[in-house]
């Protein structure tokens, strides 16, 4: 396996040679050091490295360069190697640019020139960044290859799982020459896809999510039987709880069914989150929060589904789908919500084969020069429309109402209006879908007149409503008529505490009808469905966890 790459970019030949010399002197035995004299030249080098299946560990870019600034280069480089650590080289007068870059490109560090002596000002920084990169999934393997059929729902699930967990992979169609060779080598056929091949050559046919998680180096088995705090759900609320719980000394484990980030993690751009004036992608925000939780000592379990919750004296028992259990003093439920299924004839047959729930970012490059249809009028649908407009020839946003003002943020409405490729269709509903091995046609209906029309498309992305995944808590916790978890003062009926409540006090604000079990984020009844409020509730839940533990 080739050594990972460290790339330096500077238009000043003297500085460029000095940076590369200092980096090569200390790291040349373990890393391949490349240097470029401009942003475009550096991007070309990164694309070559990508094609060879090699990895990039670190990018060091000078800020003041012609054609493309260092910040612009690092932003473009994120699309090629998102896990590479990023450093901006600045003069004393450019510190404002460095601060801007922290938001724009998730900058890891900025170095003031000159950095001599490197033993004091350069190497300690680079050492820390390379150590952080080495434990990311991107560094764990040179290349995972996925062989599948374009319109195979199981193939889509594998790709979606890897992408949402930020695990790099190469996608090969089952009828491509290399795909055929891999299938033959694994003793599999086109009917067996998806096939996943590890860098070591191990072949997995139709692997489960647990197998994929283990393959990617994600943790699937808890390290302990008992914790201070178990957080169920890895969206913004769950990650907030994990960060604050672990940072405040609680033995904390976060359990996620699919991938950290939840629906927010699938967002192409969140532009109204505090502290990110230029916006931040859901994946970047998720990656930051996950790294932060791990840094403070939180344990993250992936591809594990909790199916049961019960009391055992002062402990709370959580049962996994495989029958195993863990216990804790306290629990934070942050399982979020799922998009509702669009109930129209023919659509269920094409789920994962042209019909997708959520952004499904893995599919965007396949939509080039095609028509994409999106159902939904909230922010998530608007963000998806903006994202797909970069690829599709036209994006059709279908809404039942007269306009978007009732359900979408103003900044996003203004953004949609500025993009010529996006068309909003008011008073429009999807009433049917048809095709052979994948979606090929949709039937749309004018909700005012009942007039129906047929459109040709292979792409439908659905963002309608939200349903909490709380059926497994039926009979355990008090839920409202839609399945959202009731907490705090809302549990008091006529001044009486909920049935079975065993304590002499009323439930805390985010506490459920079981003492020591809290709910945060979208799964909680009457919560504000925003990323910032979910993070806030996750943090607030931990403060209430401390209050609960102190009283025991």
XYZ file of N, CA, C and O in Angstrom, residues 125 180 229 254 266 304 337-338 352 355 438 445 462 503 522:
60
model
N 2.298 20.786 15.613
C 0.979 20.929 14.984
C 0.728 19.790 14.010
O -0.324 19.136 14.029
N -17.093 -7.229 -13.266
C -17.230 -8.639 -13.668
C -16.073 -9.463 -13.118
O -16.257 -10.575 -12.597
N -24.358 6.905 31.423
C -25.310 7.479 30.473
C -25.258 6.727 29.154
O -24.181 6.531 28.583
N -22.876 6.226 23.056
C -23.918 6.614 22.103
C -24.184 5.434 21.187
O -23.247 4.856 20.621
N -27.539 14.396 6.548
C -27.734 14.235 5.115
C -27.891 15.565 4.390
O -27.948 15.601 3.167
N -26.268 -0.686 15.630
C -26.905 -1.414 16.726
C -28.262 -0.780 16.992
O -28.364 0.430 17.209
N -36.596 11.509 14.039
C -37.797 11.155 13.287
C -37.401 10.620 11.920
O -36.278 10.803 11.461
N -38.352 9.948 11.271
C -38.160 9.455 9.908
C -39.169 10.136 8.991
O -40.253 10.533 9.424
N -35.446 2.741 -3.322
C -34.049 2.409 -3.567
C -33.744 2.184 -5.031
O -32.590 1.933 -5.400
N -36.855 5.771 -6.205
C -37.617 6.450 -5.154
C -36.787 6.408 -3.877
O -36.408 5.327 -3.412
N -36.925 -0.116 -12.619
C -36.736 1.073 -11.798
C -37.816 2.084 -12.158
O -38.568 1.903 -13.117
N -50.827 15.105 -9.854
C -52.220 15.547 -9.827
C -52.311 16.969 -9.289
O -51.651 17.304 -8.286
N -38.176 12.125 -1.504
C -39.370 12.425 -0.707
C -38.982 12.969 0.670
O -38.182 12.363 1.393
N -41.026 8.574 42.194
C -40.297 9.570 42.977
C -41.250 10.588 43.601
O -42.373 10.775 43.119
N -35.948 16.002 18.123
C -37.183 15.871 17.361
C -38.128 14.802 17.901
O -39.341 14.875 17.679
